[in-house]
CSV table of C-alpha atoms in Angstrom, one decimal:
chain,number,residue,atom,x,y,z
A,6,MET,CA,-114.2,18.4,-35.6
A,7,ARG,CA,-117.6,19.7,-34.6
A,8,ALA,CA,-119.1,18.1,-37.7
A,9,ALA,CA,-117.7,14.5,-36.6
A,10,ARG,CA,-119.1,15.2,-33.1
A,11,LEU,CA,-122.6,16.0,-34.5
A,12,ILE,CA,-122.4,12.8,-36.5
A,13,ARG,CA,-121.4,10.6,-33.4
A,14,MET,CA,-124.0,12.4,-31.5
A,15,ALA,CA,-126.8,11.4,-33.7
A,16,LEU,CA,-125.7,8.0,-34.0
A,17,LEU,CA,-125.5,7.6,-30.1
A,18,ILE,CA,-128.9,8.9,-29.9
A,19,GLN,CA,-130.3,6.6,-32.7
A,20,SER,CA,-128.6,3.4,-31.0
A,21,ASN,CA,-129.5,4.6,-27.5
A,22,PRO,CA,-132.8,6.3,-27.4
A,23,GLY,CA,-133.4,8.4,-24.3
A,24,LEU,CA,-129.7,9.4,-23.4
A,25,THR,CA,-129.7,12.4,-21.3
A,26,ALA,CA,-127.7,15.5,-21.9
A,27,ALA,CA,-125.4,14.4,-18.9
A,28,ALA,CA,-124.8,11.0,-20.6
A,29,LEU,CA,-124.2,12.4,-24.0
A,30,ALA,CA,-121.5,15.0,-22.5
A,31,ARG,CA,-119.7,12.0,-20.9
A,32,GLU,CA,-119.6,10.1,-24.2
A,33,LEU,CA,-118.6,13.1,-26.3
A,34,GLU,CA,-116.4,14.6,-23.8
A,35,VAL,CA,-118.0,17.8,-23.8
A,36,SER,CA,-120.2,20.1,-21.5
A,37,GLU,CA,-123.9,19.7,-21.3
A,38,ARG,CA,-124.3,23.2,-22.7
A,39,THR,CA,-122.4,22.0,-25.9
A,40,VAL,CA,-124.8,18.9,-26.1
A,41,ILE,CA,-127.7,21.3,-26.0
A,42,ARG,CA,-126.2,23.5,-28.8
A,43,ASP,CA,-125.3,20.5,-30.9
A,44,ALA,CA,-128.9,19.2,-30.7
A,45,GLN,CA,-130.1,22.5,-32.0
A,46,ALA,CA,-127.7,22.4,-34.7
A,47,LEU,CA,-128.8,18.9,-35.9
A,48,GLN,CA,-132.4,20.0,-35.8
A,49,GLU,CA,-131.4,22.9,-38.1
A,50,ALA,CA,-129.7,20.4,-40.4
A,51,GLY,CA,-132.9,18.5,-40.5
A,52,VAL,CA,-132.1,15.6,-38.2
A,53,PRO,CA,-135.3,15.3,-36.2
A,54,VAL,CA,-133.7,15.3,-32.8
A,55,ARG,CA,-136.3,16.1,-29.8
A,56,SER,CA,-135.9,16.3,-26.1
A,57,GLU,CA,-138.1,15.1,-23.5
A,58,ARG,CA,-138.2,15.9,-19.9
A,59,GLY,CA,-139.1,13.8,-16.9
A,60,ARG,CA,-137.8,10.6,-15.3
A,61,VAL,CA,-138.0,8.7,-18.4
A,62,GLY,CA,-136.8,11.7,-20.5
A,63,GLY,CA,-133.8,12.3,-22.7
A,64,TYR,CA,-132.8,12.7,-26.4
A,65,PHE,CA,-134.7,10.9,-29.2
A,66,LEU,CA,-134.9,10.7,-33.0
A,67,ALA,CA,-138.3,10.7,-34.6
A,68,ALA,CA,-140.0,7.3,-35.1
A,69,GLY,CA,-138.8,5.7,-38.3
A,70,TYR,CA,-135.7,7.9,-38.7
A,71,ARG,CA,-133.1,4.9,-38.9
A,72,THR,CA,-131.6,2.6,-41.6
A,73,ARG,CA,-131.9,-1.1,-40.6
A,74,LEU,CA,-129.7,-4.1,-41.6
A,75,THR,CA,-132.7,-6.4,-41.4
A,76,THR,CA,-130.8,-9.2,-43.1
A,77,LEU,CA,-128.0,-9.3,-40.6
A,78,HIS,CA,-128.2,-12.5,-38.4
A,79,PRO,CA,-127.6,-12.2,-34.6
A,80,SER,CA,-124.6,-14.5,-35.0
A,81,GLU,CA,-123.1,-12.4,-37.8
A,82,ALA,CA,-123.6,-9.3,-35.5
A,83,GLU,CA,-121.7,-11.1,-32.7
A,84,THR,CA,-118.9,-12.0,-35.1
A,85,LEU,CA,-118.5,-8.4,-36.4
A,86,PHE,CA,-118.3,-7.1,-32.8
A,87,LEU,CA,-115.4,-9.7,-32.1
A,88,SER,CA,-113.5,-9.1,-35.3
A,89,GLY,CA,-111.2,-6.1,-34.0
A,90,LEU,CA,-108.5,-5.6,-31.5
A,91,PRO,CA,-108.9,-2.6,-29.5
A,92,SER,CA,-105.1,-2.1,-28.8
A,93,ALA,CA,-104.0,-2.8,-32.5
A,94,LEU,CA,-106.6,-0.4,-33.6
A,95,ARG,CA,-105.4,2.3,-31.1
A,96,ASP,CA,-101.7,1.5,-32.2
A,97,LEU,CA,-102.6,2.0,-35.9
A,98,GLY,CA,-104.5,5.4,-35.1
A,99,LEU,CA,-108.0,3.9,-36.1
A,100,SER,CA,-109.6,3.9,-32.7
A,101,GLU,CA,-111.7,6.9,-33.3
A,102,ALA,CA,-112.7,5.5,-36.8
A,103,ALA,CA,-113.4,2.1,-35.3
A,104,GLU,CA,-115.6,3.5,-32.8
A,105,THR,CA,-117.5,5.5,-35.2
A,106,ALA,CA,-118.0,2.6,-37.4
A,107,ARG,CA,-119.2,0.3,-34.3
A,108,LEU,CA,-121.7,3.1,-33.6
A,109,LYS,CA,-123.1,3.3,-37.1
A,110,LEU,CA,-123.6,-0.5,-37.0
A,111,THR,CA,-125.2,-0.5,-33.7
A,112,ALA,CA,-127.4,2.3,-34.9
A,113,THR,CA,-128.7,0.3,-37.9
A,114,LEU,CA,-129.4,-3.1,-36.1
A,115,LEU,CA,-132.7,-4.3,-35.0
A,116,PRO,CA,-133.2,-4.3,-31.3
A,117,SER,CA,-132.9,-8.2,-31.1
A,118,VAL,CA,-129.6,-8.2,-33.2
A,119,ARG,CA,-128.1,-5.2,-31.3
A,120,GLU,CA,-128.7,-7.2,-28.0
A,121,ALA,CA,-126.6,-10.0,-29.6
A,122,ALA,CA,-123.8,-7.9,-30.5
A,123,GLU,CA,-123.7,-6.2,-27.2
A,124,SER,CA,-123.8,-9.6,-25.5
A,125,SER,CA,-120.7,-10.7,-27.3
A,126,VAL,CA,-118.6,-7.5,-26.2
A,127,ARG,CA,-119.6,-8.4,-22.5
A,128,ARG,CA,-118.6,-11.9,-22.8
A,129,PHE,CA,-115.3,-11.9,-24.9
A,130,HIS,CA,-112.1,-9.7,-25.1
A,131,LEU,CA,-109.2,-10.2,-27.4
A,132,ASP,CA,-105.9,-9.3,-25.8
A,133,ALA,CA,-102.9,-9.7,-28.2
A,134,PRO,CA,-99.9,-8.6,-26.2
A,135,ALA,CA,-97.8,-11.2,-24.2
A,136,TRP,CA,-97.5,-11.4,-20.5
A,137,PHE,CA,-94.6,-9.7,-18.7
A,138,ARG,CA,-94.1,-7.2,-21.4
A,139,GLU,CA,-94.9,-3.6,-21.2
A,140,PRO,CA,-96.7,-3.0,-24.6
A,141,THR,CA,-95.3,-0.1,-26.5
A,142,THR,CA,-96.6,1.5,-29.9
A,143,PRO,CA,-93.9,2.2,-32.4
A,144,GLU,CA,-93.7,5.8,-33.3
A,145,LEU,CA,-93.9,5.2,-37.0
A,146,LEU,CA,-96.5,2.6,-37.0
A,147,PRO,CA,-99.4,5.0,-37.9
A,148,ASP,CA,-97.3,6.5,-40.9
A,149,LEU,CA,-96.6,3.0,-42.1
A,150,ALA,CA,-100.1,1.8,-41.8
A,151,ARG,CA,-101.2,4.7,-44.1
A,152,ALA,CA,-98.5,3.6,-46.6
A,153,VAL,CA,-99.9,0.1,-46.4
A,154,TRP,CA,-103.6,1.3,-47.0
A,155,ALA,CA,-102.5,3.5,-49.9
A,156,ASP,CA,-100.1,0.8,-51.5
A,157,ARG,CA,-97.3,3.5,-51.3
A,158,ALA,CA,-93.6,2.6,-51.6
A,159,VAL,CA,-91.6,4.3,-48.7
A,160,GLU,CA,-88.0,4.9,-48.0
A,161,LEU,CA,-87.1,3.7,-44.5
A,162,SER,CA,-84.0,3.3,-42.3
A,163,TYR,CA,-83.9,-0.1,-40.5
A,164,ALA,CA,-81.6,-1.2,-37.7
A,165,PRO,CA,-81.3,-5.0,-37.4
A,166,PRO,CA,-80.3,-6.5,-34.1
A,167,GLY,CA,-76.5,-6.4,-33.6
A,168,ARG,CA,-74.3,-9.2,-32.1
A,169,ASP,CA,-74.8,-9.7,-28.5
A,170,GLY,CA,-77.4,-7.1,-28.0
A,171,ALA,CA,-75.1,-4.3,-29.4
A,172,PRO,CA,-76.6,-1.5,-31.4
A,173,SER,CA,-76.1,-1.7,-35.1
A,174,SER,CA,-76.3,0.9,-37.9
A,175,ALA,CA,-79.5,1.7,-39.7
A,176,VAL,CA,-79.6,0.7,-43.3
A,177,PRO,CA,-81.7,2.7,-45.8
A,178,ARG,CA,-83.9,0.9,-48.4
A,179,VAL,CA,-86.8,1.4,-50.4
A,180,VAL,CA,-89.7,-1.1,-49.9
A,181,GLU,CA,-93.2,-1.7,-51.0
A,182,PRO,CA,-95.2,-2.3,-47.7
A,183,TYR,CA,-97.7,-5.0,-48.3
A,184,GLY,CA,-99.0,-5.8,-44.8
A,185,LEU,CA,-98.8,-5.2,-41.0
A,186,VAL,CA,-98.9,-8.2,-38.5
A,187,LEU,CA,-99.3,-8.0,-34.7
A,188,LYS,CA,-97.7,-11.0,-33.0
A,189,ALA,CA,-97.6,-11.3,-29.2
A,190,GLY,CA,-97.7,-7.5,-28.9
A,191,ILE,CA,-94.9,-6.8,-31.5
A,192,TRP,CA,-95.7,-5.3,-34.8
A,193,TYR,CA,-94.1,-6.5,-38.0
A,194,ALA,CA,-94.1,-5.1,-41.5
A,195,VAL,CA,-94.2,-7.4,-44.6
A,196,VAL,CA,-92.4,-5.7,-47.4
A,197,ARG,CA,-91.3,-6.4,-50.9
A,198,ILE,CA,-88.0,-5.0,-52.1
A,199,PRO,CA,-88.5,-3.6,-55.7
A,200,GLY,CA,-85.9,-5.1,-58.3
A,201,LYS,CA,-85.3,-8.3,-56.0
A,202,ARG,CA,-88.4,-10.2,-57.1
A,203,GLU,CA,-86.6,-12.9,-59.0
A,204,ASP,CA,-84.5,-13.9,-55.7
A,205,GLN,CA,-85.3,-17.2,-54.3
A,206,ASP,CA,-87.4,-15.4,-51.8
A,207,GLY,CA,-89.1,-13.1,-54.3
A,208,GLY,CA,-87.7,-10.1,-52.6
A,209,TRP,CA,-90.0,-10.3,-49.4
A,210,ARG,CA,-88.8,-9.2,-46.1
A,211,THR,CA,-90.2,-9.1,-42.5
A,212,TYR,CA,-89.1,-6.1,-40.4
A,213,ARG,CA,-90.0,-5.4,-36.6
A,214,VAL,CA,-91.6,-1.9,-36.9
A,215,ASP,CA,-89.9,-0.9,-33.7
A,216,ARG,CA,-86.5,-1.1,-35.4
A,217,ILE,CA,-87.5,1.3,-38.1
A,218,THR,CA,-85.7,4.6,-37.3
A,219,SER,CA,-87.0,6.7,-40.2
A,220,LEU,CA,-89.8,6.6,-42.8
A,221,GLY,CA,-90.7,8.7,-45.7
A,222,PRO,CA,-92.2,8.6,-49.2
A,223,ALA,CA,-90.1,6.9,-51.8
A,224,ALA,CA,-88.5,9.3,-54.3
A,225,GLY,CA,-90.3,9.2,-57.5
A,226,ALA,CA,-93.1,7.0,-56.3
A,227,GLU,CA,-96.0,9.3,-57.1
A,228,GLU,CA,-98.3,6.4,-58.1
A,229,PRO,CA,-99.3,3.4,-56.0
A,230,PHE,CA,-97.2,0.4,-56.6
A,231,VAL,CA,-98.9,-2.7,-58.2
A,232,ARG,CA,-99.7,-5.3,-55.5
A,233,ASP,CA,-99.0,-9.0,-56.4
A,234,PRO,CA,-102.5,-10.5,-56.9
A,235,ALA,CA,-101.4,-13.8,-55.6
A,236,PHE,CA,-100.1,-12.4,-52.3
A,237,GLU,CA,-102.0,-13.5,-49.1
A,238,LEU,CA,-100.7,-12.0,-45.9
A,239,ALA,CA,-102.0,-14.8,-43.6
A,240,ARG,CA,-100.6,-17.4,-45.5
A,241,TYR,CA,-97.2,-15.8,-46.0
A,242,TRP,CA,-97.0,-15.1,-42.3
A,243,GLU,CA,-98.0,-18.6,-41.5
A,244,ASP,CA,-95.3,-20.1,-43.7
A,245,ARG,CA,-92.5,-17.7,-42.9
A,246,SER,CA,-93.2,-18.2,-39.1
A,247,ALA,CA,-92.8,-21.9,-39.4
A,248,ALA,CA,-89.6,-21.7,-41.3
A,249,PHE,CA,-88.3,-19.1,-39.0
A,250,ALA,CA,-89.1,-21.3,-36.0
A,251,ARG,CA,-87.2,-24.2,-37.6
A,252,THR,CA,-84.2,-22.1,-38.3
A,253,LEU,CA,-83.9,-21.6,-34.7
A,254,LEU,CA,-83.6,-25.3,-33.9
A,255,ARG,CA,-79.9,-26.1,-34.0
A,256,THR,CA,-79.6,-28.8,-31.6
A,257,THR,CA,-81.0,-32.2,-31.1
A,258,VAL,CA,-81.6,-33.7,-27.7
A,259,THR,CA,-82.2,-37.3,-26.9
A,260,VAL,CA,-84.7,-37.6,-24.1
A,261,ARG,CA,-86.6,-40.5,-22.5
A,262,LEU,CA,-90.0,-39.5,-21.0
A,263,THR,CA,-92.7,-40.9,-18.8
A,264,GLY,CA,-96.4,-40.7,-20.0
A,265,TRP,CA,-96.9,-37.6,-17.9
A,266,GLY,CA,-93.8,-36.0,-19.4
A,267,LEU,CA,-94.8,-36.7,-23.0
A,268,ARG,CA,-98.1,-35.1,-22.2
A,269,ARG,CA,-96.6,-32.0,-20.6
A,270,LEU,CA,-93.8,-31.6,-23.4
A,271,PRO,CA,-96.1,-29.3,-25.5
A,272,ALA,CA,-96.3,-27.0,-22.6
A,273,VAL,CA,-92.7,-26.3,-22.1
A,274,VAL,CA,-91.3,-26.7,-25.6
A,275,ASP,CA,-91.9,-24.7,-29.0
A,276,GLY,CA,-94.6,-25.9,-31.3
A,277,ALA,CA,-92.3,-26.7,-34.4
A,278,ALA,CA,-89.9,-28.7,-32.0
A,279,VAL,CA,-92.8,-30.7,-30.7
A,280,ALA,CA,-94.2,-31.7,-34.0
A,281,ASP,CA,-90.6,-33.2,-35.1
A,282,ALA,CA,-90.0,-34.7,-31.6
A,283,PHE,CA,-93.3,-36.7,-31.7
A,284,ALA,CA,-92.6,-37.8,-35.2
A,285,SER,CA,-89.3,-39.4,-34.0
A,286,ALA,CA,-90.8,-40.9,-30.8
A,287,SER,CA,-90.2,-44.6,-30.1
A,288,ALA,CA,-93.0,-47.1,-29.0
A,289,PRO,CA,-93.3,-47.1,-25.2
A,290,ASP,CA,-91.0,-49.6,-23.5
A,291,PRO,CA,-92.3,-52.2,-20.9
A,292,ALA,CA,-92.1,-49.4,-18.3
A,293,GLY,CA,-94.2,-47.2,-20.4
A,294,LEU,CA,-91.3,-44.9,-21.1
A,295,VAL,CA,-90.8,-43.1,-24.7
A,296,THR,CA,-87.6,-42.2,-26.3
A,297,LEU,CA,-87.6,-39.2,-28.9
A,298,ASP,CA,-85.1,-36.8,-30.4
A,299,LEU,CA,-86.0,-33.2,-29.4
A,300,PRO,CA,-84.8,-30.3,-31.5
A,301,ALA,CA,-83.9,-27.2,-29.4
A,302,GLU,CA,-82.4,-23.7,-30.0
A,303,SER,CA,-79.3,-24.8,-27.8
A,304,GLU,CA,-78.3,-26.9,-24.9
A,305,ASP,CA,-79.0,-23.9,-22.6
A,306,VAL,CA,-82.5,-23.8,-23.8
A,307,ALA,CA,-83.0,-27.5,-23.7
A,308,PHE,CA,-81.7,-27.3,-20.2
A,309,ASP,CA,-84.4,-24.7,-19.0
A,310,GLN,CA,-87.2,-26.5,-20.9
A,311,LEU,CA,-86.6,-29.9,-19.8
A,312,ALA,CA,-85.8,-29.1,-16.1
A,313,ARG,CA,-89.5,-28.1,-15.9
A,314,LEU,CA,-90.4,-31.8,-16.3
A,315,GLY,CA,-88.4,-32.8,-13.4
A,316,ALA,CA,-87.8,-36.7,-13.0
A,317,ASP,CA,-90.4,-37.4,-15.8
A,318,ALA,CA,-87.8,-36.3,-18.5
A,319,GLU,CA,-84.2,-38.2,-18.6
A,320,VAL,CA,-81.8,-36.6,-21.0
A,321,LEU,CA,-79.7,-39.5,-22.9
A,322,ALA,CA,-77.7,-37.3,-25.1
A,323,PRO,CA,-75.5,-35.3,-25.7
A,324,ALA,CA,-73.3,-36.3,-22.8
A,325,ARG,CA,-72.5,-32.6,-21.7
A,326,LEU,CA,-76.3,-31.9,-21.2
A,327,ARG,CA,-76.8,-35.1,-19.4
A,328,ALA,CA,-73.8,-34.2,-17.0
A,329,ARG,CA,-75.5,-30.8,-16.4
A,330,PHE,CA,-78.7,-32.6,-15.1
A,331,ARG,CA,-76.7,-34.9,-13.1
A,332,GLU,CA,-74.9,-31.8,-11.4
A,333,ARG,CA,-78.3,-30.2,-10.9
A,334,ALA,CA,-79.8,-33.4,-9.4
A,335,ALA,CA,-76.8,-33.7,-7.0
A,336,ALA,CA,-77.1,-30.1,-5.7
A,337,LEU,CA,-80.8,-30.6,-5.2
A,338,ALA,CA,-80.4,-33.7,-3.3
A,339,ALA,CA,-77.6,-32.3,-1.1
A,340,LEU,CA,-79.7,-29.2,-0.5
A,341,TYR,CA,-82.7,-31.3,0.7
A,342,GLN,CA,-80.6,-34.0,2.3
A,343,ALA,CA,-79.4,-31.3,4.8
A,344,ASP,CA,-83.0,-30.6,5.8
A,345,CYS,CA,-83.7,-34.5,6.4
A,346,GLN,CA,-80.6,-34.7,8.6
A,347,GLU,CA,-81.9,-32.0,10.9
A,348,VAL,CA,-85.3,-33.6,11.4
A,349,ASP,CA,-85.7,-35.6,14.6
A,350,PRO,CA,-86.4,-39.5,14.0
A,351,LYS,CA,-89.1,-39.5,16.3
A,352,GLU,CA,-90.7,-36.4,14.9
A,353,ALA,CA,-90.6,-37.8,11.5
A,354,GLU,CA,-92.2,-40.8,12.7
A,355,ASP,CA,-95.0,-38.9,14.3
A,356,GLN,CA,-95.5,-37.1,11.0
A,357,ARG,CA,-96.1,-40.3,9.2
C-alpha cells in the first residue's frame, strides 16, 4: 500500500511541480506529516525529490528527471483522456488503476500537450447511465471482469426474468466470458457456452450481470480458454442489439402524419421501428400528409408513443387502436369544453 502511494506521490510531483505538502496530503488522503516522511523515503530510494520554502515553494523533482512522450500529438492526448468512463471503471474496480495510469501519462507529457489533455477533461464528460434510474453496481461485476481479462471459464447461476415480473429460479451453467458491455447504465456479459458452438447462434449468449446470482471458477478449467480470433465484441453487440430490437416489434400500426409529425417521429419511436416505417412511407398527398406502417411492440406502446404527436398523427389501423384515440380525443374535448362554457362571452371577446 505504501509503495503504491510513493509511486503516486512521485508522479503527482512530476506532473504538477510545486505541490505543497498540504496539497499532496489531500490528493493522497494522508497527513502532511506522512507526506514529509514519504518524501524522505523517495529520496532514500534515489528519486531526486526536493522541497522549497516560501510563497512559490513546494515539492519538485530534479531538472530532467522525467520521461517524455515527445511524439504524442495534442489531439491524440485529448482523445486518450476522453477514452474512459469514470463510472464504468469504478464499477469494474479499476478506478484506482485508471487514475494511476492517467497520472503516469500526464507526468510524461510535454507541457503544451499536457494542457491539451487537461483542456479536454474540462470540456467533455461521458455519462453512461440513463435518466430516471438509480445506477447500481452488480456485486459480482468485478469478479466477472477479472475472468474476462484472464480468459477463464466460470460457473455461474443466472436468474432469467419470470412471467409478469415474478421471480424465477436461477439456472447454473458453465460459460466462457468474452466481454462486458455497459448499455444505458446496465451491464451485460457476452459469453459462449462450451459444447454448443455448432448451434445456429454459435453458443453465444448475452446475460444481464445483475441477474447473475453466483459466480466461481469452472471445475477443471485451470487453463485459459481459447478465444475465437474472429470474435469482435463491438460488432457482435451491434448486430445482436438490432436483432433483439426487431424481435420486440410484434404489431404494425398504419398512421398518417403531417410534415411536423414525420420529423418528430424519431423522437418518440425506437430506432429500428423508425427505419422500417420510413421505408414504407408513401409520397405526400395533396395536403402534405404521409401514410406509413409503423412497427411497434404492442398497441399499448404505440398508443403512448403516438399520443405525444397529438393531432399531427392519425391512426388508420388497427380499428381498435383508432377507437382508443377517438375516445381519448372525446375525453379531452369534454374536459376543455367545460372550461369554455364557464368563460363569459364578453370576457372572451376582450381577450381577443
